[in-house]
Short mmCIF file of C-alpha atoms and ligand atoms in Angstrom, two decimals:
data_model
loop_
_atom_site.label_atom_id
_atom_site.label_comp_id
_atom_site.label_asym_id
_atom_site.label_seq_id
_atom_site.Cartn_x
_atom_site.Cartn_y
_atom_site.Cartn_z
CA MET J 1 34.11 20.42 0.91
CA SER J 2 32.86 23.74 0.43
CA GLN J 3 29.18 24.12 -0.67
CA ALA J 4 30.52 26.39 -3.44
CA SER J 5 32.01 23.31 -5.26
CA LEU J 6 28.61 21.76 -5.50
CA SER J 7 26.80 21.62 -8.81
CA SER J 8 23.78 23.76 -9.35
CA ALA J 9 21.83 20.62 -10.08
CA LEU J 10 22.75 19.29 -6.82
CA ARG J 11 22.00 22.39 -5.07
CA ARG J 12 18.37 22.48 -6.27
CA MET J 13 17.93 19.03 -4.77
CA GLU J 14 17.15 18.28 -1.04
CA ALA J 15 17.79 14.98 0.71
CA SER J 16 14.76 12.57 1.06
CA PRO J 17 12.88 13.48 4.09
CA THR J 18 11.70 9.84 4.51
CA THR J 19 15.05 8.46 4.68
CA ALA J 20 16.37 11.30 6.82
CA MET J 21 13.84 10.68 9.53
CA THR J 22 14.55 6.96 9.26
CA ASP J 23 18.28 7.63 9.74
CA ARG J 24 17.26 10.03 12.83
CA ALA J 25 15.10 7.23 14.43
CA SER J 26 17.89 4.70 13.97
CA GLN J 27 20.32 6.96 15.54
CA LEU J 28 18.13 7.67 18.52
CA ARG J 29 17.46 3.88 18.99
CA SER J 30 21.10 3.32 19.00
CA GLU J 31 21.64 5.75 21.72
CA GLY J 32 19.05 3.55 23.60
CA ARG J 33 15.98 5.58 23.11
CA ASP J 34 12.65 3.60 22.56
CA ILE J 35 11.49 4.86 19.30
CA ILE J 36 8.61 3.35 17.34
CA SER J 37 9.66 3.97 13.56
CA LEU J 38 6.58 4.43 11.27
CA SER J 39 8.54 6.68 8.97
CA VAL J 40 10.04 4.49 6.26
CA GLY J 41 7.87 2.58 3.79
CA GLU J 42 9.07 -0.91 3.77
CA PRO J 43 7.34 -4.22 4.31
CA ASP J 44 8.22 -5.64 7.81
CA PHE J 45 7.54 -9.14 6.61
CA ASP J 46 10.61 -11.62 6.02
CA THR J 47 11.86 -11.89 2.23
CA PRO J 48 10.15 -15.14 1.07
CA PRO J 49 12.63 -18.10 1.67
CA HIS J 50 12.84 -19.27 -1.70
CA VAL J 51 14.12 -15.81 -2.83
CA ILE J 52 16.85 -15.95 -0.16
CA ALA J 53 17.80 -19.40 -1.48
CA ALA J 54 18.04 -18.24 -5.12
CA ALA J 55 20.25 -15.22 -3.89
CA LYS J 56 22.54 -17.71 -2.13
CA ALA J 57 22.41 -20.23 -4.96
CA ALA J 58 23.71 -17.33 -7.35
CA LEU J 59 26.60 -16.46 -5.10
CA ASP J 60 27.58 -20.14 -4.87
CA ALA J 61 27.29 -20.63 -8.65
CA GLY J 62 29.73 -17.55 -8.97
CA GLU J 63 27.14 -15.12 -10.21
CA THR J 64 29.33 -12.37 -8.61
CA ARG J 65 30.39 -10.45 -12.00
CA TYR J 66 29.00 -7.87 -14.06
CA THR J 67 25.67 -8.47 -15.96
CA PRO J 68 24.44 -7.04 -19.14
CA VAL J 69 23.89 -3.30 -18.45
CA ALA J 70 20.04 -3.48 -18.88
CA GLY J 71 19.90 -6.80 -16.52
CA THR J 72 20.11 -10.40 -17.46
CA LEU J 73 17.98 -11.90 -19.74
CA ALA J 74 16.38 -14.13 -17.41
CA LEU J 75 15.23 -11.29 -15.36
CA ARG J 76 14.20 -9.04 -18.24
CA LYS J 77 12.07 -11.99 -19.30
CA ALA J 78 10.63 -12.62 -15.85
CA ALA J 79 9.88 -8.80 -15.71
CA ALA J 80 8.29 -8.60 -18.99
CA ALA J 81 5.91 -11.65 -17.98
CA HIS J 82 5.32 -9.76 -14.53
CA TYR J 83 4.09 -6.62 -16.47
CA GLU J 84 1.61 -8.78 -18.40
CA ARG J 85 0.54 -10.84 -15.64
CA ASP J 86 0.24 -8.60 -13.01
CA LEU J 87 -0.41 -5.05 -14.79
CA GLY J 88 -1.90 -6.27 -17.89
CA ILE J 89 0.89 -4.44 -20.00
CA ALA J 90 2.06 -6.51 -23.15
CA CYS J 91 5.86 -6.28 -23.48
CA ALA J 92 9.07 -8.40 -24.31
CA ALA J 93 12.41 -8.84 -22.54
CA LYS J 94 14.00 -6.01 -24.85
CA ASP J 95 11.43 -3.50 -23.61
CA VAL J 96 12.51 -3.87 -20.03
CA ILE J 97 15.34 -2.11 -18.18
CA VAL J 98 16.19 -3.59 -14.64
CA THR J 99 17.58 -0.87 -12.38
CA ALA J 100 18.62 -0.38 -8.62
CA GLY J 101 15.18 -0.15 -7.36
CA GLY J 102 12.33 1.48 -8.66
CA LYS J 103 13.72 4.86 -7.58
CA GLN J 104 16.83 4.61 -10.00
CA ALA J 105 14.47 3.79 -13.06
CA LEU J 106 12.33 7.08 -11.98
CA PHE J 107 15.46 8.94 -11.88
CA PHE J 108 17.03 7.62 -15.12
CA ALA J 109 13.60 8.34 -17.06
CA LEU J 110 13.69 11.86 -15.80
CA ALA J 111 17.09 12.46 -16.14
CA ALA J 112 17.03 11.04 -19.58
CA THR J 113 14.52 13.36 -20.91
CA VAL J 114 14.15 16.65 -18.77
CA ASN J 115 15.65 19.67 -20.16
CA PRO J 116 15.87 22.92 -18.04
CA GLY J 117 12.33 24.84 -18.28
CA ASP J 118 10.45 21.59 -19.01
CA GLU J 119 7.50 21.16 -16.83
CA VAL J 120 6.66 18.00 -14.97
CA ILE J 121 2.95 17.68 -13.49
CA VAL J 122 3.00 15.76 -10.18
CA PRO J 123 -0.13 15.25 -8.13
CA SER J 124 0.44 16.28 -4.70
CA PRO J 125 0.72 14.96 -1.83
CA TRP J 126 3.63 13.29 -3.66
CA TRP J 127 6.10 10.72 -3.11
CA VAL J 128 9.32 12.84 -1.64
CA SER J 129 11.75 11.95 -4.41
CA TYR J 130 9.59 12.88 -7.53
CA PRO J 131 10.14 16.75 -7.18
CA GLN J 132 13.73 16.33 -6.28
CA MET J 133 14.57 14.29 -9.35
CA VAL J 134 12.65 16.86 -11.75
CA ARG J 135 14.66 19.75 -9.82
CA TYR J 136 18.03 17.83 -10.40
CA ALA J 137 17.47 17.45 -13.96
CA GLY J 138 16.62 21.30 -14.34
CA GLY J 139 12.69 20.74 -14.68
CA ARG J 140 9.92 22.61 -12.97
CA VAL J 141 7.43 20.67 -10.72
CA VAL J 142 4.02 21.81 -11.52
CA PRO J 143 1.55 20.59 -8.61
CA LEU J 144 -1.67 19.14 -9.28
CA ILE J 145 -3.34 19.55 -5.87
CA THR J 146 -5.61 16.87 -4.54
CA HIS J 147 -7.65 16.84 -1.33
CA ALA J 148 -8.55 14.16 1.24
CA HIS J 149 -12.13 15.04 0.77
CA ASP J 150 -11.68 13.61 -2.80
CA ASN J 151 -9.75 10.68 -1.46
CA PHE J 152 -6.81 12.16 -3.20
CA CYS J 153 -8.09 11.82 -6.81
CA PHE J 154 -8.05 14.53 -9.22
CA ASP J 155 -10.48 15.58 -11.94
CA PRO J 156 -8.86 14.99 -15.36
CA GLY J 157 -9.91 18.58 -16.26
CA ASP J 158 -7.82 20.09 -13.48
CA PHE J 159 -4.73 17.93 -15.19
CA SER J 160 -5.66 19.39 -18.48
CA ALA J 161 -5.75 22.98 -17.19
CA LEU J 162 -1.97 22.68 -16.10
CA ILE J 163 -0.64 21.52 -19.39
CA THR J 164 1.59 24.02 -21.46
CA PRO J 165 3.72 23.62 -24.49
CA SER J 166 6.49 23.07 -21.86
CA THR J 167 4.75 20.17 -20.37
CA LYS J 168 7.09 16.97 -20.54
CA TRP J 169 5.53 14.50 -18.15
CA LEU J 170 2.55 13.70 -15.99
CA VAL J 171 3.54 11.43 -13.10
CA LEU J 172 1.01 8.95 -11.77
CA ASN J 173 1.46 6.73 -8.73
CA SER J 174 -1.45 4.48 -8.03
CA PRO J 175 -1.75 3.17 -5.30
CA GLY J 176 0.16 6.19 -4.08
CA ASN J 177 2.65 7.08 -1.55
CA PRO J 178 1.92 8.91 0.84
CA THR J 179 -1.96 8.72 0.58
CA GLY J 180 -2.58 5.10 -0.47
CA ALA J 181 -5.04 6.48 -2.97
CA ALA J 182 -5.92 4.01 -6.15
CA PHE J 183 -7.15 5.79 -9.27
CA SER J 184 -10.13 4.30 -10.82
CA ALA J 185 -10.57 2.95 -14.50
CA GLN J 186 -12.86 5.92 -15.04
CA MET J 187 -10.39 8.33 -13.75
CA LEU J 188 -7.65 6.84 -15.97
CA ASP J 189 -10.22 7.08 -19.02
CA GLY J 190 -10.44 10.83 -18.24
CA ILE J 191 -6.83 11.14 -18.12
CA ALA J 192 -6.28 9.26 -21.38
CA GLU J 193 -8.75 11.64 -23.35
CA VAL J 194 -6.84 14.75 -21.98
CA LEU J 195 -3.52 12.83 -23.26
CA ARG J 196 -4.95 12.29 -26.60
CA ARG J 197 -5.59 15.93 -27.20
CA ASN J 198 -1.89 16.60 -25.94
CA PRO J 199 0.40 14.26 -27.84
CA HIS J 200 3.36 16.07 -26.48
CA VAL J 201 2.89 14.86 -22.90
CA LEU J 202 4.65 11.56 -21.55
CA VAL J 203 3.56 9.50 -18.67
CA LEU J 204 5.49 8.08 -15.89
CA SER J 205 3.39 5.52 -14.21
CA ASP J 206 4.78 4.47 -10.91
CA ASP J 207 2.85 1.09 -10.34
CA ILE J 208 5.32 -0.26 -7.62
CA TYR J 209 2.43 -0.55 -5.05
CA ALA J 210 0.00 -2.30 -7.56
CA PRO J 211 -0.01 -5.82 -5.94
CA LEU J 212 -0.85 -4.09 -2.49
CA ILE J 213 -4.57 -3.13 -3.11
CA TYR J 214 -7.29 -3.65 -0.70
CA THR J 215 -10.45 -2.50 -2.46
CA ASP J 216 -12.80 -4.86 -4.47
CA ALA J 217 -11.69 -2.94 -7.80
CA PRO J 218 -8.70 -4.33 -9.23
CA HIS J 219 -5.36 -2.46 -10.04
CA CYS J 220 -5.61 -0.44 -13.20
CA SER J 221 -2.51 0.42 -15.32
CA LEU J 222 -2.84 3.45 -17.65
CA ALA J 223 -0.73 1.66 -20.59
CA ALA J 224 -2.99 -1.73 -20.01
CA ARG J 225 -6.20 -0.04 -20.20
CA HIS J 226 -5.17 2.46 -23.07
CA PRO J 227 -2.52 0.62 -25.29
CA ASP J 228 -2.98 3.31 -27.99
CA LEU J 229 -0.84 5.41 -25.46
CA ALA J 230 1.74 2.92 -24.43
CA SER J 231 4.35 4.42 -26.79
CA ARG J 232 4.11 7.54 -24.41
CA ILE J 233 3.95 5.54 -21.01
CA CYS J 234 6.93 4.50 -18.96
CA THR J 235 5.47 2.05 -16.19
CA ILE J 236 7.66 1.46 -13.22
CA SER J 237 7.72 -1.56 -11.08
CA GLY J 238 9.90 -3.47 -8.70
CA VAL J 239 9.88 -6.18 -6.02
CA SER J 240 10.91 -3.85 -3.09
CA LYS J 241 7.28 -3.59 -1.85
CA SER J 242 5.55 -6.68 -3.32
CA HIS J 243 8.10 -9.20 -2.16
CA ALA J 244 9.82 -7.42 0.89
CA MET J 245 12.98 -7.02 -0.94
CA THR J 246 13.92 -3.37 -0.34
CA GLY J 247 17.42 -4.24 0.47
CA PHE J 248 18.04 -6.17 -2.75
CA ARG J 249 17.64 -2.93 -5.04
CA ILE J 250 15.81 -4.21 -7.99
CA GLY J 251 13.29 -2.21 -9.84
CA PHE J 252 12.15 -2.19 -13.60
CA ALA J 253 10.90 -0.05 -16.36
CA THR J 254 8.87 -0.49 -19.36
CA GLY J 255 8.18 1.82 -22.13
CA PRO J 256 9.15 2.99 -25.68
CA ASP J 257 12.42 1.64 -27.26
CA TRP J 258 13.74 5.19 -27.43
CA LEU J 259 13.45 5.64 -23.79
CA ILE J 260 14.41 2.42 -22.46
CA GLY J 261 17.48 2.72 -24.77
CA ALA J 262 18.41 6.12 -23.10
CA MET J 263 17.91 4.79 -19.80
CA THR J 264 20.29 1.91 -20.41
CA LYS J 265 22.88 4.37 -21.71
CA LEU J 266 22.56 6.38 -18.55
CA GLN J 267 23.05 3.06 -16.52
CA SER J 268 25.86 2.07 -18.47
CA ASN J 269 27.90 5.02 -17.24
CA ALA J 270 26.19 5.55 -13.78
CA CYS J 271 26.28 2.04 -12.11
CA GLY J 272 26.94 -0.63 -14.96
CA ASN J 273 24.36 -2.95 -14.07
CA PRO J 274 22.00 -3.80 -11.16
CA VAL J 275 23.59 -6.30 -8.58
CA ALA J 276 24.13 -9.84 -9.82
CA PRO J 277 22.92 -11.91 -7.00
CA SER J 278 20.01 -9.69 -6.57
CA GLN J 279 18.79 -10.01 -10.11
CA ALA J 280 18.97 -14.04 -9.57
CA ALA J 281 16.75 -13.56 -6.46
CA ALA J 282 14.36 -11.33 -8.42
CA VAL J 283 13.94 -13.96 -10.87
CA ALA J 284 12.90 -16.40 -8.28
CA ALA J 285 10.52 -13.73 -6.83
CA LEU J 286 8.80 -13.21 -10.02
CA THR J 287 8.59 -16.59 -11.39
CA GLY J 288 8.14 -18.45 -8.03
CA SER J 289 4.52 -18.82 -6.24
CA GLN J 290 2.78 -15.46 -5.66
CA ASP J 291 0.49 -17.08 -3.36
CA PHE J 292 1.92 -15.53 -0.16
CA LEU J 293 0.80 -12.03 -1.27
CA GLY J 294 -2.99 -12.93 -0.54
CA GLN J 295 -1.92 -13.34 3.29
CA TRP J 296 0.37 -10.15 2.99
CA ARG J 297 -2.72 -8.29 1.67
CA GLU J 298 -4.99 -9.50 4.26
CA THR J 299 -2.40 -8.50 7.09
CA PHE J 300 -1.93 -5.10 5.65
CA ARG J 301 -5.70 -4.39 5.30
CA ARG J 302 -6.14 -5.36 9.02
CA ARG J 303 -3.40 -2.89 10.15
CA ARG J 304 -4.85 -0.29 7.72
CA ASP J 305 -8.35 -0.62 9.55
CA LEU J 306 -6.85 -0.56 12.89
CA VAL J 307 -4.84 2.45 12.18
CA VAL J 308 -7.58 4.45 10.42
CA SER J 309 -9.85 3.90 13.38
CA ALA J 310 -7.24 4.77 15.89
CA VAL J 311 -6.34 7.84 14.08
CA ASN J 312 -9.86 9.03 13.36
CA ALA J 313 -10.73 8.49 17.19
CA ILE J 314 -7.92 11.14 18.15
CA GLU J 315 -9.34 14.62 18.46
CA GLY J 316 -7.75 16.85 15.75
CA LEU J 317 -6.57 14.02 13.61
CA SER J 318 -8.30 12.60 10.61
CA THR J 319 -7.51 10.36 7.55
CA PRO J 320 -9.48 8.80 4.57
CA VAL J 321 -9.32 5.03 4.28
CA PRO J 322 -6.31 4.30 2.09
CA ASP J 323 -7.14 1.95 -0.97
CA GLY J 324 -3.65 0.59 -1.16
CA ALA J 325 0.04 0.50 -0.24
CA PHE J 326 0.97 0.97 3.49
CA TYR J 327 0.60 4.39 4.36
CA CYS J 328 -1.94 6.83 6.11
CA PHE J 329 -1.71 10.51 5.27
CA ILE J 330 -3.05 12.08 8.27
CA ASP J 331 -4.51 15.61 8.72
CA ALA J 332 -3.89 17.60 11.90
CA SER J 333 -4.98 20.91 10.76
CA PRO J 334 -6.87 21.60 14.11
CA LEU J 335 -3.76 21.24 16.22
CA MET J 336 -1.47 23.13 14.07
CA ASP J 337 -1.65 26.34 16.43
CA ARG J 338 0.14 24.43 19.03
CA PHE J 339 3.05 23.88 16.44
CA GLY J 340 3.03 27.41 14.91
CA GLY J 341 1.74 25.98 11.72
CA ASP J 342 4.72 23.97 11.27
CA ASP J 343 4.17 20.38 10.71
CA GLY J 344 8.07 19.77 11.03
CA LYS J 345 7.67 20.66 14.68
CA LEU J 346 4.73 18.37 14.90
CA ALA J 347 6.76 15.53 13.61
CA LEU J 348 9.64 16.45 16.06
CA HIS J 349 7.00 16.49 18.91
CA LEU J 350 5.84 13.05 18.14
CA LEU J 351 9.61 11.77 17.96
CA GLU J 352 10.09 13.41 21.38
CA HIS J 353 7.13 10.94 22.43
CA GLY J 354 8.60 7.93 20.87
CA VAL J 355 7.03 7.70 17.35
CA ALA J 356 8.96 8.44 14.02
CA VAL J 357 6.63 9.87 11.31
CA VAL J 358 7.30 12.12 8.43
CA ALA J 359 5.79 15.58 8.06
CA ALA J 360 3.27 16.15 5.27
CA SER J 361 5.32 19.15 3.87
CA GLY J 362 7.84 16.57 2.89
CA PHE J 363 5.08 15.27 0.37
CA GLY J 364 4.18 18.65 -0.68
CA GLY J 365 1.24 18.55 1.79
CA LYS J 366 0.66 20.64 4.90
CA ASN J 367 -0.56 20.29 8.38
CA GLY J 368 -0.04 16.75 9.20
CA PHE J 369 2.20 13.76 8.66
CA ARG J 370 2.35 10.20 7.10
CA ILE J 371 2.80 6.96 8.87
CA SER J 372 3.67 3.60 7.47
CA PHE J 373 1.47 0.72 8.72
CA ALA J 374 4.12 -1.83 7.62
CA ALA J 375 4.58 -2.89 11.44
CA SER J 376 2.87 -5.46 13.48
CA GLU J 377 -0.57 -4.75 15.15
CA GLU J 378 1.04 -4.49 18.57
CA THR J 379 3.48 -1.78 17.46
CA LEU J 380 1.00 -0.02 15.71
CA THR J 381 -1.49 -0.07 18.67
CA GLN J 382 1.28 1.18 20.94
CA ALA J 383 2.52 3.87 18.52
CA MET J 384 -1.33 5.14 18.24
CA VAL J 385 -1.39 5.35 22.05
CA ARG J 386 1.89 7.48 22.09
CA ILE J 387 0.46 9.59 19.39
CA ALA J 388 -2.72 10.11 21.20
CA LYS J 389 -0.94 10.89 24.64
CA ALA J 390 1.40 13.37 22.86
CA LEU J 391 -1.47 15.25 21.16
CA SER J 392 -3.83 15.11 24.19
N1 PMP G 401 8.06 4.73 -5.78
C1 PMP G 401 7.21 4.99 -4.66
C2 PMP G 401 6.14 5.55 -4.97
C3 PMP G 401 7.97 4.48 -3.59
O1 PMP G 401 7.25 4.72 -2.35
C4 PMP G 401 9.14 3.98 -3.48
C5 PMP G 401 9.79 3.34 -2.17
N2 PMP G 401 10.90 4.28 -1.77
C6 PMP G 401 9.65 3.83 -4.76
C7 PMP G 401 8.92 4.12 -5.90
C8 PMP G 401 11.07 3.13 -4.98
O2 PMP G 401 11.20 2.00 -4.26
P1 PMP G 401 12.78 1.02 -4.47
O3 PMP G 401 13.69 1.93 -5.08
O4 PMP G 401 12.85 0.65 -3.15
O5 PMP G 401 12.29 -0.08 -5.50
N1 LIG G 402 9.26 4.61 -0.34
C1 LIG G 402 9.61 4.42 1.12
C2 LIG G 402 9.16 5.82 1.78
O1 LIG G 402 8.55 6.56 1.13
C3 LIG G 402 11.18 4.25 1.31
C4 LIG G 402 12.08 5.40 1.60
C5 LIG G 402 12.21 6.10 0.28
O2 LIG G 402 12.89 5.59 -0.54
O3 LIG G 402 11.68 7.34 0.17
O4 LIG G 402 9.23 5.87 2.97
#
């Protein structure tokens, strides 16, 4: 097909660099190359057995047909209870839409609201798909630049300074991908103050990594801490990361009626409904015991500590300690001359040495790369040895 046939919306969008690098690593592996892939963010743990059992039982019970567009009532109820229990956001089943992964919820929220010329403020480094979704909708991405020396947090005054009459959304992602930074309650209070002065600004709060936090301070959700703003906040969650269910494709959004209704209208025409047996599995995930999470968190914390000390021991590399999620965002500025200042070349160089990572520029950053530490300690240790050798 000719490029000229593509819509201008599609031409504004680029493919996700995380999935592109992961596909590339899989391809090289299938050709027999020994590649450690730290490029994709997905837990390496097995999906809990009771979740698998629920998916099988749903298939055996004939749950193979269309479901209500916004998801089964059982899952919407379970998701509403999850919002209240895990994020402190009071909501009912009718306030929730179930989507094909958190990714689709984000896409629908933006596609349902962003007009050409609208501005969306996104803290950078950002998760790769936010700017692509905004651009697809015709909006303008306004980066709110954060730095490693501030642990990738921002001053609410810097957010305030970027607001214009065209600002539609602020995107928040805490703990964040790719930095792992978690926003404190005090920081959210500052953001809330700015929002109160700017009633036209909506907030897309992507809390998908909330259960994976390793600090003493618990996760803090904007809509929970500032319920007076909840009618302007869309909170995204899901089971991909918390329950190792990336392939099930189940995510959720809760927010004001008008937005959940608009997203449901989009879903009715885009995909009909989320996958029926996956929805049954997600009910089991949310209503079953969450006890395994303590063990997962502990394992991730150990891996994080291993990776952070290994990275900081390599000359030319540095990273702050991520608070949550399973990513390390690594600065390689002192080494960039060797790669002509192009961190895409740095990522390719590491791939040549058997480790797949994603260049910082894919996340709106520069001079570095992201690794996912959702891999065993042996694998991570081996990867760090390869990275050290490649950069020596
Ligand atoms: N938000 C962030 C920040 C992510 O890293 C991901 C992972 N791809 C998602 C949303 C979407 O996750 P999923 O669609 O697998 O639920
Ligand atoms: N969130 C994961 C990542 O950043 C999965 C891939 C994707 O959807 O981008 O690697």
